[in-house]
PDB file of C-alpha atoms in Angstrom:
ATOM      1  CA  MET A 316      62.358-163.124 -15.237  1.00 62.00           C
ATOM      2  CA  ILE A 317      63.656-160.992 -12.339  1.00 73.00           C
ATOM      3  CA  THR A 318      67.019-162.746 -12.556  1.00 71.00           C
ATOM      4  CA  ARG A 319      67.120-162.111 -16.306  1.00 71.00           C
ATOM      5  CA  ILE A 320      66.345-158.396 -15.852  1.00 75.00           C
ATOM      6  CA  ILE A 321      68.894-157.895 -13.053  1.00 81.00           C
ATOM      7  CA  THR A 322      71.586-159.717 -15.008  1.00 80.00           C
ATOM      8  CA  GLY A 323      70.731-157.651 -18.087  1.00 77.00           C
ATOM      9  CA  ILE A 324      71.114-154.371 -16.183  1.00 85.00           C
ATOM     10  CA  ILE A 325      74.446-155.446 -14.696  1.00 87.00           C
ATOM     11  CA  GLY A 326      75.588-156.551 -18.147  1.00 86.00           C
ATOM     12  CA  ILE A 327      74.710-153.212 -19.733  1.00 89.00           C
ATOM     13  CA  VAL A 328      76.546-151.266 -17.027  1.00 92.00           C
ATOM     14  CA  LEU A 329      79.622-153.481 -17.379  1.00 93.00           C
ATOM     15  CA  ALA A 330      79.483-153.247 -21.177  1.00 92.00           C
ATOM     16  CA  ALA A 331      79.269-149.455 -21.019  1.00 93.00           C
ATOM     17  CA  PHE A 332      82.335-149.289 -18.776  1.00 95.00           C
ATOM     18  CA  VAL A 333      84.371-151.653 -20.967  1.00 96.00           C
ATOM     19  CA  ILE A 334      83.350-150.005 -24.250  1.00 95.00           C
ATOM     20  CA  GLN A 335      84.029-146.477 -23.024  1.00 94.00           C
ATOM     21  CA  THR A 336      87.341-147.454 -21.445  1.00 94.00           C
ATOM     22  CA  GLY A 337      88.622-149.216 -24.555  1.00 94.00           C
ATOM     23  CA  GLY A 338      92.298-150.104 -24.872  1.00 94.00           C
ATOM     24  CA  THR A 339      93.617-153.087 -22.960  1.00 95.00           C
ATOM     25  CA  VAL A 340      90.418-153.405 -20.901  1.00 97.00           C
ATOM     26  CA  PHE A 341      88.199-153.806 -23.964  1.00 97.00           C
ATOM     27  CA  ALA A 342      90.690-156.054 -25.763  1.00 97.00           C
ATOM     28  CA  GLY A 343      91.107-158.226 -22.675  1.00 97.00           C
ATOM     29  CA  PHE A 344      87.355-158.696 -22.261  1.00 97.00           C
ATOM     30  CA  ALA A 345      87.037-159.581 -25.949  1.00 97.00           C
ATOM     31  CA  LEU A 346      89.677-162.301 -25.566  1.00 98.00           C
ATOM     32  CA  VAL A 347      88.057-163.757 -22.451  1.00 97.00           C
ATOM     33  CA  LEU A 348      84.637-163.849 -24.142  1.00 97.00           C
ATOM     34  CA  ALA A 349      86.079-165.522 -27.244  1.00 98.00           C
ATOM     35  CA  LEU A 350      87.809-168.216 -25.173  1.00 98.00           C
ATOM     36  CA  LEU A 351      84.691-168.862 -23.081  1.00 97.00           C
ATOM     37  CA  ALA A 352      82.582-169.170 -26.234  1.00 97.00           C
ATOM     38  CA  TRP A 353      85.115-171.640 -27.649  1.00 98.00           C
ATOM     39  CA  PHE A 354      84.875-173.707 -24.465  1.00 97.00           C
ATOM     40  CA  GLU A 355      81.082-173.837 -24.826  1.00 97.00           C
ATOM     41  CA  TYR A 356      81.424-174.820 -28.484  1.00 97.00           C
ATOM     42  CA  VAL A 357      83.810-177.684 -27.665  1.00 97.00           C
ATOM     43  CA  ARG A 358      81.541-178.883 -24.863  1.00 96.00           C
ATOM     44  CA  ALA A 359      78.479-178.745 -27.125  1.00 96.00           C
ATOM     45  CA  PHE A 360      80.051-180.930 -29.812  1.00 97.00           C
ATOM     46  CA  SER A 361      81.315-183.354 -27.186  1.00 96.00           C
ATOM     47  CA  GLU A 362      77.644-184.246 -26.725  1.00 94.00           C
ATOM     48  CA  ARG A 363      77.906-185.874 -30.163  1.00 94.00           C
ATOM     49  CA  GLY A 364      81.022-187.741 -29.125  1.00 93.00           C
ATOM     50  CA  MET A 365      83.375-185.386 -30.974  1.00 95.00           C
ATOM     51  CA  GLY A 366      86.799-184.599 -29.564  1.00 93.00           C
ATOM     52  CA  LEU A 367      87.667-181.117 -30.754  1.00 96.00           C
ATOM     53  CA  THR A 368      91.184-179.710 -30.434  1.00 96.00           C
ATOM     54  CA  PHE A 369      90.548-177.673 -27.304  1.00 96.00           C
ATOM     55  CA  GLY A 370      94.117-176.589 -26.497  1.00 96.00           C
ATOM     56  CA  THR A 371      95.022-175.744 -30.079  1.00 97.00           C
ATOM     57  CA  GLY A 372      91.795-173.784 -30.321  1.00 97.00           C
ATOM     58  CA  LEU A 373      92.684-171.685 -27.283  1.00 98.00           C
ATOM     59  CA  ALA A 374      96.062-170.908 -28.819  1.00 97.00           C
ATOM     60  CA  GLY A 375      94.595-170.175 -32.252  1.00 97.00           C
ATOM     61  CA  ILE A 376      91.923-167.794 -30.954  1.00 98.00           C
ATOM     62  CA  THR A 377      94.512-166.006 -28.817  1.00 98.00           C
ATOM     63  CA  LEU A 378      96.807-165.551 -31.825  1.00 97.00           C
ATOM     64  CA  LEU A 379      93.929-164.211 -33.958  1.00 97.00           C
ATOM     65  CA  TRP A 380      93.085-161.799 -31.148  1.00 97.00           C
ATOM     66  CA  TYR A 381      96.723-160.706 -30.956  1.00 96.00           C
ATOM     67  CA  ALA A 382      96.807-160.021 -34.698  1.00 95.00           C
ATOM     68  CA  GLY A 383      93.588-158.014 -34.430  1.00 93.00           C
ATOM     69  CA  ARG A 384      94.832-156.128 -31.375  1.00 92.00           C
ATOM     70  CA  TYR A 385      97.720-154.761 -33.387  1.00 88.00           C
ATOM     71  CA  GLY A 386      95.794-154.397 -36.647  1.00 78.00           C
ATOM     72  CA  ASN A 387      98.124-156.672 -38.563  1.00 79.00           C
ATOM     73  CA  ALA A 388      96.193-158.220 -41.472  1.00 82.00           C
ATOM     74  CA  GLU A 389      99.252-160.068 -42.764  1.00 89.00           C
ATOM     75  CA  LEU A 390      99.834-161.640 -39.363  1.00 93.00           C
ATOM     76  CA  MET A 391      96.172-162.617 -39.186  1.00 93.00           C
ATOM     77  CA  MET A 392      96.491-164.407 -42.530  1.00 94.00           C
ATOM     78  CA  ALA A 393      99.648-166.186 -41.353  1.00 95.00           C
ATOM     79  CA  VAL A 394      97.937-167.257 -38.119  1.00 96.00           C
ATOM     80  CA  SER A 395      94.905-168.524 -40.047  1.00 97.00           C
ATOM     81  CA  THR A 396      97.111-170.636 -42.287  1.00 97.00           C
ATOM     82  CA  LEU A 397      99.003-171.986 -39.275  1.00 97.00           C
ATOM     83  CA  ILE A 398      95.771-172.936 -37.507  1.00 97.00           C
ATOM     84  CA  VAL A 399      94.521-174.936 -40.485  1.00 97.00           C
ATOM     85  CA  LEU A 400      97.816-176.744 -41.007  1.00 97.00           C
ATOM     86  CA  VAL A 401      98.421-177.571 -37.334  1.00 97.00           C
ATOM     87  CA  ILE A 402      94.924-178.907 -36.703  1.00 97.00           C
ATOM     88  CA  LEU A 403      94.893-181.001 -39.874  1.00 97.00           C
ATOM     89  CA  LEU A 404      98.271-182.339 -38.812  1.00 96.00           C
ATOM     90  CA  GLU A 405      96.747-183.261 -35.455  1.00 95.00           C
ATOM     91  CA  SER A 406      94.207-185.419 -37.265  1.00 95.00           C
ATOM     92  CA  VAL A 407      97.172-187.368 -38.656  1.00 96.00           C
ATOM     93  CA  LEU A 408      99.482-187.526 -35.633  1.00 94.00           C
ATOM     94  CA  ARG A 409      96.652-188.007 -33.124  1.00 91.00           C
ATOM     95  CA  HIS A 410      94.184-189.807 -35.396  1.00 89.00           C
ATOM     96  CA  SER A 411      93.103-192.118 -32.587  1.00 87.00           C
ATOM     97  CA  VAL A 412      91.544-189.175 -30.680  1.00 89.00           C
ATOM     98  CA  THR A 413      91.115-186.499 -33.378  1.00 92.00           C
ATOM     99  CA  SER A 414      89.226-187.531 -36.497  1.00 95.00           C
ATOM    100  CA  ILE A 415      89.193-185.479 -39.673  1.00 96.00           C
ATOM    101  CA  MET A 416      85.652-184.326 -38.799  1.00 97.00           C
ATOM    102  CA  ASP A 417      86.887-183.254 -35.356  1.00 97.00           C
ATOM    103  CA  ALA A 418      89.653-181.284 -37.059  1.00 97.00           C
ATOM    104  CA  VAL A 419      87.368-179.585 -39.592  1.00 97.00           C
ATOM    105  CA  THR A 420      84.798-178.723 -36.916  1.00 98.00           C
ATOM    106  CA  SER A 421      87.594-177.332 -34.742  1.00 98.00           C
ATOM    107  CA  ILE A 422      88.905-175.108 -37.535  1.00 98.00           C
ATOM    108  CA  ALA A 423      85.387-173.809 -38.194  1.00 98.00           C
ATOM    109  CA  GLY A 424      84.872-172.997 -34.512  1.00 98.00           C
ATOM    110  CA  ILE A 425      88.212-171.230 -34.100  1.00 98.00           C
ATOM    111  CA  PHE A 426      87.470-168.943 -37.041  1.00 98.00           C
ATOM    112  CA  TYR A 427      83.811-168.616 -36.011  1.00 98.00           C
ATOM    113  CA  PHE A 428      84.788-167.113 -32.647  1.00 98.00           C
ATOM    114  CA  GLY A 429      88.305-165.859 -33.254  1.00 97.00           C
ATOM    115  CA  PHE A 430      87.698-163.547 -36.185  1.00 97.00           C
ATOM    116  CA  PRO A 431      84.591-161.674 -34.905  1.00 97.00           C
ATOM    117  CA  PHE A 432      86.118-160.865 -31.517  1.00 97.00           C
ATOM    118  CA  ALA A 433      89.301-159.723 -33.259  1.00 97.00           C
ATOM    119  CA  TYR A 434      87.158-157.473 -35.463  1.00 96.00           C
ATOM    120  CA  MET A 435      85.541-156.005 -32.350  1.00 97.00           C
ATOM    121  CA  VAL A 436      88.979-155.068 -31.034  1.00 96.00           C
ATOM    122  CA  MET A 437      89.906-153.506 -34.381  1.00 95.00           C
ATOM    123  CA  LEU A 438      86.615-151.593 -34.450  1.00 95.00           C
ATOM    124  CA  ARG A 439      87.194-150.155 -30.980  1.00 96.00           C
ATOM    125  CA  ASP A 440      90.741-149.118 -31.913  1.00 94.00           C
ATOM    126  CA  MET A 441      89.731-147.500 -35.205  1.00 92.00           C
ATOM    127  CA  GLN A 442      90.958-143.878 -35.533  1.00 89.00           C
ATOM    128  CA  PRO A 443      91.889-143.632 -31.817  1.00 88.00           C
ATOM    129  CA  GLY A 444      92.396-139.867 -31.845  1.00 85.00           C
ATOM    130  CA  MET A 445      89.009-139.061 -33.365  1.00 91.00           C
ATOM    131  CA  MET A 446      86.209-137.888 -31.041  1.00 92.00           C
ATOM    132  CA  ILE A 447      82.508-137.572 -31.890  1.00 92.00           C
ATOM    133  CA  SER A 448      80.208-134.997 -30.323  1.00 89.00           C
ATOM    134  CA  THR A 449      76.946-136.319 -28.871  1.00 92.00           C
ATOM    135  CA  PRO A 450      74.218-134.802 -26.657  1.00 91.00           C
ATOM    136  CA  LEU A 451      75.894-136.632 -23.746  1.00 87.00           C
ATOM    137  CA  GLY A 452      79.412-135.431 -24.509  1.00 89.00           C
ATOM    138  CA  ALA A 453      82.337-136.465 -26.698  1.00 92.00           C
ATOM    139  CA  VAL A 454      82.749-140.160 -27.514  1.00 94.00           C
ATOM    140  CA  PRO A 455      85.726-141.893 -29.185  1.00 95.00           C
ATOM    141  CA  PHE A 456      84.956-142.871 -32.772  1.00 95.00           C
ATOM    142  CA  GLY A 457      85.762-146.523 -32.049  1.00 96.00           C
ATOM    143  CA  ALA A 458      83.414-146.591 -29.054  1.00 96.00           C
ATOM    144  CA  ALA A 459      80.628-145.164 -31.239  1.00 96.00           C
ATOM    145  CA  LEU A 460      81.152-147.968 -33.748  1.00 97.00           C
ATOM    146  CA  ILE A 461      80.945-150.607 -31.011  1.00 97.00           C
ATOM    147  CA  TRP A 462      77.731-149.043 -29.682  1.00 97.00           C
ATOM    148  CA  ILE A 463      76.257-149.032 -33.197  1.00 97.00           C
ATOM    149  CA  MET A 464      77.140-152.714 -33.566  1.00 97.00           C
ATOM    150  CA  PHE A 465      75.726-153.765 -30.194  1.00 96.00           C
ATOM    151  CA  VAL A 466      72.635-151.547 -30.142  1.00 96.00           C
ATOM    152  CA  GLY A 467      71.816-152.519 -33.721  1.00 96.00           C
ATOM    153  CA  THR A 468      72.127-156.210 -32.870  1.00 96.00           C
ATOM    154  CA  TRP A 469      70.083-155.856 -29.673  1.00 94.00           C
ATOM    155  CA  ALA A 470      67.450-153.878 -31.569  1.00 95.00           C
ATOM    156  CA  SER A 471      67.222-156.656 -34.150  1.00 95.00           C
ATOM    157  CA  ASP A 472      66.600-159.300 -31.483  1.00 93.00           C
ATOM    158  CA  THR A 473      64.177-157.109 -29.534  1.00 93.00           C
ATOM    159  CA  PHE A 474      62.032-155.984 -32.459  1.00 95.00           C
ATOM    160  CA  ALA A 475      61.952-159.521 -33.843  1.00 94.00           C
ATOM    161  CA  TYR A 476      60.776-160.894 -30.502  1.00 92.00           C
ATOM    162  CA  PHE A 477      58.024-158.374 -29.804  1.00 93.00           C
ATOM    163  CA  THR A 478      56.767-158.140 -33.384  1.00 95.00           C
ATOM    164  CA  GLY A 479      56.797-161.903 -33.720  1.00 92.00           C
ATOM    165  CA  SER A 480      54.974-162.335 -30.389  1.00 91.00           C
ATOM    166  CA  ALA A 481      52.273-159.848 -31.370  1.00 92.00           C
ATOM    167  CA  LEU A 482      51.844-160.481 -35.090  1.00 91.00           C
ATOM    168  CA  GLY A 483      53.730-163.688 -35.907  1.00 85.00           C
ATOM    169  CA  ARG A 484      51.757-166.076 -38.102  1.00 90.00           C
ATOM    170  CA  HIS A 485      54.173-167.434 -40.701  1.00 92.00           C
ATOM    171  CA  LYS A 486      57.184-169.485 -39.619  1.00 93.00           C
ATOM    172  CA  LEU A 487      60.553-168.274 -40.915  1.00 93.00           C
ATOM    173  CA  CYS A 488      62.626-171.463 -40.480  1.00 90.00           C
ATOM    174  CA  PRO A 489      60.458-173.962 -38.585  1.00 89.00           C
ATOM    175  CA  SER A 490      62.911-176.853 -38.966  1.00 87.00           C
ATOM    176  CA  ILE A 491      65.712-174.796 -37.383  1.00 91.00           C
ATOM    177  CA  SER A 492      64.058-172.281 -35.048  1.00 89.00           C
ATOM    178  CA  PRO A 493      60.309-172.891 -34.603  1.00 88.00           C
ATOM    179  CA  ASN A 494      59.709-169.616 -32.757  1.00 88.00           C
ATOM    180  CA  LYS A 495      61.023-167.306 -35.477  1.00 92.00           C
ATOM    181  CA  THR A 496      58.422-165.806 -37.801  1.00 94.00           C
ATOM    182  CA  VAL A 497      58.445-163.848 -41.040  1.00 95.00           C
ATOM    183  CA  GLU A 498      56.565-161.037 -39.295  1.00 95.00           C
ATOM    184  CA  GLY A 499      59.180-160.948 -36.541  1.00 95.00           C
ATOM    185  CA  PHE A 500      61.958-160.740 -39.103  1.00 95.00           C
ATOM    186  CA  LEU A 501      60.226-157.865 -40.921  1.00 96.00           C
ATOM    187  CA  GLY A 502      59.742-156.101 -37.596  1.00 96.00           C
ATOM    188  CA  SER A 503      63.461-156.557 -36.976  1.00 96.00           C
ATOM    189  CA  VAL A 504      64.313-155.054 -40.367  1.00 97.00           C
ATOM    190  CA  VAL A 505      62.156-151.969 -39.834  1.00 97.00           C
ATOM    191  CA  GLY A 506      63.082-151.483 -36.173  1.00 97.00           C
ATOM    192  CA  THR A 507      66.809-151.993 -36.620  1.00 97.00           C
ATOM    193  CA  THR A 508      66.943-149.707 -39.658  1.00 97.00           C
ATOM    194  CA  ALA A 509      65.148-146.976 -37.698  1.00 97.00           C
ATOM    195  CA  SER A 510      67.322-147.530 -34.608  1.00 97.00           C
ATOM    196  CA  ALA A 511      70.537-147.289 -36.627  1.00 97.00           C
ATOM    197  CA  ALA A 512      69.308-144.113 -38.302  1.00 97.00           C
ATOM    198  CA  GLY A 513      68.582-142.707 -34.845  1.00 97.00           C
ATOM    199  CA  LEU A 514      72.120-143.566 -33.783  1.00 96.00           C
ATOM    200  CA  GLY A 515      73.316-141.640 -36.824  1.00 95.00           C
ATOM    201  CA  VAL A 516      71.566-138.548 -35.478  1.00 95.00           C
ATOM    202  CA  PHE A 517      72.879-139.164 -31.954  1.00 96.00           C
ATOM    203  CA  PHE A 518      76.488-139.638 -33.064  1.00 95.00           C
ATOM    204  CA  SER A 519      76.345-136.988 -35.806  1.00 92.00           C
ATOM    205  CA  LEU A 520      77.145-139.614 -38.440  1.00 94.00           C
ATOM    206  CA  PRO A 521      75.575-139.954 -41.930  1.00 94.00           C
ATOM    207  CA  VAL A 522      71.971-141.027 -41.323  1.00 95.00           C
ATOM    208  CA  LYS A 523      71.402-142.670 -44.726  1.00 95.00           C
ATOM    209  CA  GLU A 524      74.513-144.806 -44.418  1.00 96.00           C
ATOM    210  CA  LEU A 525      73.573-145.804 -40.871  1.00 97.00           C
ATOM    211  CA  ALA A 526      70.088-146.781 -42.046  1.00 97.00           C
ATOM    212  CA  VAL A 527      71.619-149.044 -44.703  1.00 97.00           C
ATOM    213  CA  LEU A 528      73.919-150.517 -42.067  1.00 97.00           C
ATOM    214  CA  GLY A 529      70.924-151.095 -39.803  1.00 97.00           C
ATOM    215  CA  LEU A 530      69.162-152.995 -42.571  1.00 97.00           C
ATOM    216  CA  ALA A 531      72.238-155.169 -43.088  1.00 97.00           C
ATOM    217  CA  ILE A 532      72.623-155.732 -39.327  1.00 98.00           C
ATOM    218  CA  SER A 533      69.037-156.998 -39.041  1.00 97.00           C
ATOM    219  CA  ILE A 534      69.689-159.591 -41.770  1.00 97.00           C
ATOM    220  CA  LEU A 535      73.102-160.723 -40.490  1.00 97.00           C
ATOM    221  CA  ALA A 536      71.942-160.803 -36.855  1.00 97.00           C
ATOM    222  CA  THR A 537      69.070-163.110 -37.805  1.00 96.00           C
ATOM    223  CA  LEU A 538      71.401-165.383 -39.762  1.00 96.00           C
ATOM    224  CA  GLY A 539      73.859-165.452 -36.868  1.00 96.00           C
ATOM    225  CA  ASP A 540      71.106-166.556 -34.511  1.00 95.00           C
ATOM    226  CA  LEU A 541      70.014-169.271 -36.930  1.00 96.00           C
ATOM    227  CA  VAL A 542      73.563-170.585 -37.270  1.00 96.00           C
ATOM    228  CA  GLU A 543      73.756-171.220 -33.539  1.00 96.00           C
ATOM    229  CA  SER A 544      70.274-172.770 -33.647  1.00 94.00           C
ATOM    230  CA  VAL A 545      71.494-175.235 -36.285  1.00 95.00           C
ATOM    231  CA  ALA A 546      74.497-176.113 -34.122  1.00 96.00           C
ATOM    232  CA  LYS A 547      72.393-176.539 -30.978  1.00 95.00           C
ATOM    233  CA  ARG A 548      69.869-178.696 -32.828  1.00 94.00           C
ATOM    234  CA  TYR A 549      72.719-180.865 -34.136  1.00 95.00           C
ATOM    235  CA  THR A 550      74.388-181.253 -30.738  1.00 95.00           C
ATOM    236  CA  GLY A 551      71.119-181.598 -28.844  1.00 93.00           C
ATOM    237  CA  ILE A 552      71.728-178.816 -26.315  1.00 92.00           C
ATOM    238  CA  LYS A 553      69.233-176.170 -25.196  1.00 89.00           C
ATOM    239  CA  ASP A 554      71.693-173.492 -24.053  1.00 88.00           C
ATOM    240  CA  SER A 555      75.408-173.221 -24.697  1.00 89.00           C
ATOM    241  CA  GLY A 556      76.028-172.625 -20.992  1.00 83.00           C
ATOM    242  CA  ASN A 557      74.749-170.969 -17.817  1.00 80.00           C
ATOM    243  CA  ILE A 558      77.523-168.493 -17.075  1.00 81.00           C
ATOM    244  CA  ILE A 559      75.072-165.574 -17.452  1.00 77.00           C
ATOM    245  CA  PRO A 560      72.118-166.168 -15.072  1.00 73.00           C
ATOM    246  CA  GLY A 561      68.849-166.076 -16.990  1.00 67.00           C
ATOM    247  CA  HIS A 562      70.596-165.589 -20.341  1.00 72.00           C
ATOM    248  CA  GLY A 563      72.491-168.829 -20.972  1.00 84.00           C
ATOM    249  CA  GLY A 564      76.071-168.878 -22.173  1.00 93.00           C
ATOM    250  CA  ILE A 565      78.442-166.528 -23.954  1.00 95.00           C
ATOM    251  CA  TRP A 566      77.731-168.202 -27.298  1.00 96.00           C
ATOM    252  CA  ASP A 567      73.987-167.690 -26.719  1.00 93.00           C
ATOM    253  CA  ARG A 568      74.453-163.973 -26.059  1.00 93.00           C
ATOM    254  CA  PHE A 569      76.917-163.285 -28.862  1.00 95.00           C
ATOM    255  CA  ASP A 570      75.632-165.542 -31.644  1.00 95.00           C
ATOM    256  CA  SER A 571      74.304-162.584 -33.645  1.00 96.00           C
ATOM    257  CA  VAL A 572      77.272-160.328 -32.855  1.00 97.00           C
ATOM    258  CA  LEU A 573      79.586-162.937 -34.368  1.00 97.00           C
ATOM    259  CA  PHE A 574      78.073-161.973 -37.711  1.00 98.00           C
ATOM    260  CA  THR A 575      77.461-158.257 -37.189  1.00 98.00           C
ATOM    261  CA  ALA A 576      80.969-157.396 -35.912  1.00 97.00           C
ATOM    262  CA  PRO A 577      82.714-158.221 -39.225  1.00 96.00           C
ATOM    263  CA  LEU A 578      79.836-156.535 -41.078  1.00 97.00           C
ATOM    264  CA  VAL A 579      80.244-153.230 -39.243  1.00 97.00           C
ATOM    265  CA  TYR A 580      84.025-153.349 -39.582  1.00 96.00           C
ATOM    266  CA  TYR A 581      83.996-153.794 -43.348  1.00 95.00           C
ATOM    267  CA  PHE A 582      81.086-151.396 -43.798  1.00 96.00           C
ATOM    268  CA  VAL A 583      83.116-148.664 -42.130  1.00 95.00           C
ATOM    269  CA  LYS A 584      86.213-149.598 -44.129  1.00 92.00           C
ATOM    270  CA  ILE A 585      84.437-149.674 -47.503  1.00 92.00           C
ATOM    271  CA  VAL A 586      81.651-147.104 -47.144  1.00 90.00           C
ATOM    272  CA  GLY A 587      83.054-144.885 -44.408  1.00 79.00           C
ATOM    273  CA  LEU A 588      81.030-143.214 -41.670  1.00 75.00           C
ATOM    274  CA  THR A 589      82.786-139.898 -41.138  1.00 64.00           C
ATOM    275  CA  MET A 590      80.954-136.681 -41.940  1.00 52.00           C
TER     276      MET A 590
END
């Protein structure tokens, strides 16, 4: 537990530095995390004897990140098409080592990790000249969005855990994640909605819209966690890795964020969060 707490504190400090710095530092960290998560994904499915396209995946995720870094939606579409075609072609040219199931699972994993981390970069770079006043000083608009995404996701996990531990009686998805309860999920919904509304006050952003976003984050964060649980149950692994002492792997720590990052991005694009 001590190791987990110390690692958590170090992680928060590092995250704060990276988020506030933005630019190349934030984008670079996003790429590294995406590639590490992909490595864990490939290793997990190797436990089932699958040979995923590791090298092509590294290249594909990097290209998706590059497209996101420069906000080029057309390039992102072109890269996505290229990834699908190249990997399916691998299943033909290298059919002795890459089956069609290996290829399909590879494509899913590249998009699963590549898109969300690209969206994080695009979120941080959104309206770069816009500053938001807070009780602690001015914050770049993009940094505020990243904090909303992360704090909302962390709040979802935290409220679900403590509410479920105290009041949990009814299993949410016992065949996938035996420890999750309906009561924990409802606690996540209420707590995340309230936390997001509080962030609206802190960042001087529309409180009602942030509350709605918080509600959506609680649902998507739970689904993101369950998706990794399905994958881990299928591959037979307990943790995706041990790179973060006491917390497992990158995939373990970002499973919910993989779903909430695109959510926050499109919420801001469609609904808007400026006063």
